[in-house]
Every structure is written in C-alpha cells, then in structure tokens.
Amino acid sequence: FGGAAFMALLFSVFADWVLARRLEVLSGRVRVRGSGHIVIVGGGNIGYRVADGLAREGHRIVVIERNAEGRHLSTLRAKGHSVIVADATREETLDLAGVSRSAAVLALTESESTNLYVVLAIRAQDKRVPIIMRTSSVELSNHVTEHGDAIAIAPFAVAARAFTQAAI
C-alpha cells in the first residue's frame, strides 16, 4: 500500500512539473539563448510593425508583451519571433529576454511610464545596451535623450516633420 501511494505521489509531482513547464513554454517564459537579438517591449501595432521591419533586415527579434490576448502575438510567433508574455517592468522578465546580451532594446508600449521604467531598469543593470524609447511628450523625449539614458522618440513629432516635408 505504501509503495503504491509513493508511486502515485511521485507520478503526480512529475506530471505537475511537466504541465508547469509546458505552460511556461506556451506563454513564452523561456530564457532566450544567444546574443545580438533585438528586444521589443510592446507587441501592439507599432511593436508589430517594427518587429516585421527588423526581421526583414535579418535581425532576430524577442517581443515582450503583457497582454496574453494581444492580437499580434500569434502572428509574431508564426513568423518565428520569440514572444514572452509577461510584465516588462519586472527584472525577471528582462533577464528572460536576455536584455544584457541584446543588440538593442526598443520600449514601444503605449504607456509612457512603462517605457521610462523599462529604460531605467535596464540602465541600472547595464549601461552599454542601446535603448530606444517611445514617448508622446516632446519634452520628455528631449530630457531622456539629453541625459543619455536612451534615444527617446515622439512619434507625433516625427509624423509632423513628415507631413511638413510632404507639404513642402
């Protein structure tokens, strides 16, 4: 009786481990191997389009997206990109993505505060990783760029320049 109970317990622990590991793999919580990849924080419209453009140029892409229901996640995975469904403001998530071994990090979420937090968290770990941050504020863009923490880009300012050039 004791042997049967022990085998049942052993089997349940093993099955739990296998199931937990499979769920981690499905949600993308697997450590990214290698170096030279580009980490994109935010798998929304801008993140998806930037990932697509960089992949066409031959870069290996890792996308971190908080929303497991994001509409571009399945397409990103189908195109061969590593997708991590987790909160990018957590240090464990940045470690999973291999930020310290990446060629660059692009913080492209819709949340300015999340993008800034990611920039500061990465700067606390590693000063050498190039970072590009999306912001809606031209003033914050100038401030972050002047301090050298990242290159901050305000899409509205870029679009305004493009429209001005097209009008001229």
XYZ file of C-alpha atoms in Angstrom, residues 1-12:
12
model
C 0.000 0.000 0.000
C 2.841 2.395 0.911
C 4.648 1.628 -2.366
C 1.527 2.350 -4.410
C 0.960 5.622 -2.551
C 4.593 6.612 -3.088
C 4.377 5.852 -6.831
C 1.140 7.866 -7.125
C 2.760 10.797 -5.329
C 5.879 10.572 -7.488
C 3.781 10.431 -10.663
C 1.681 13.455 -9.596
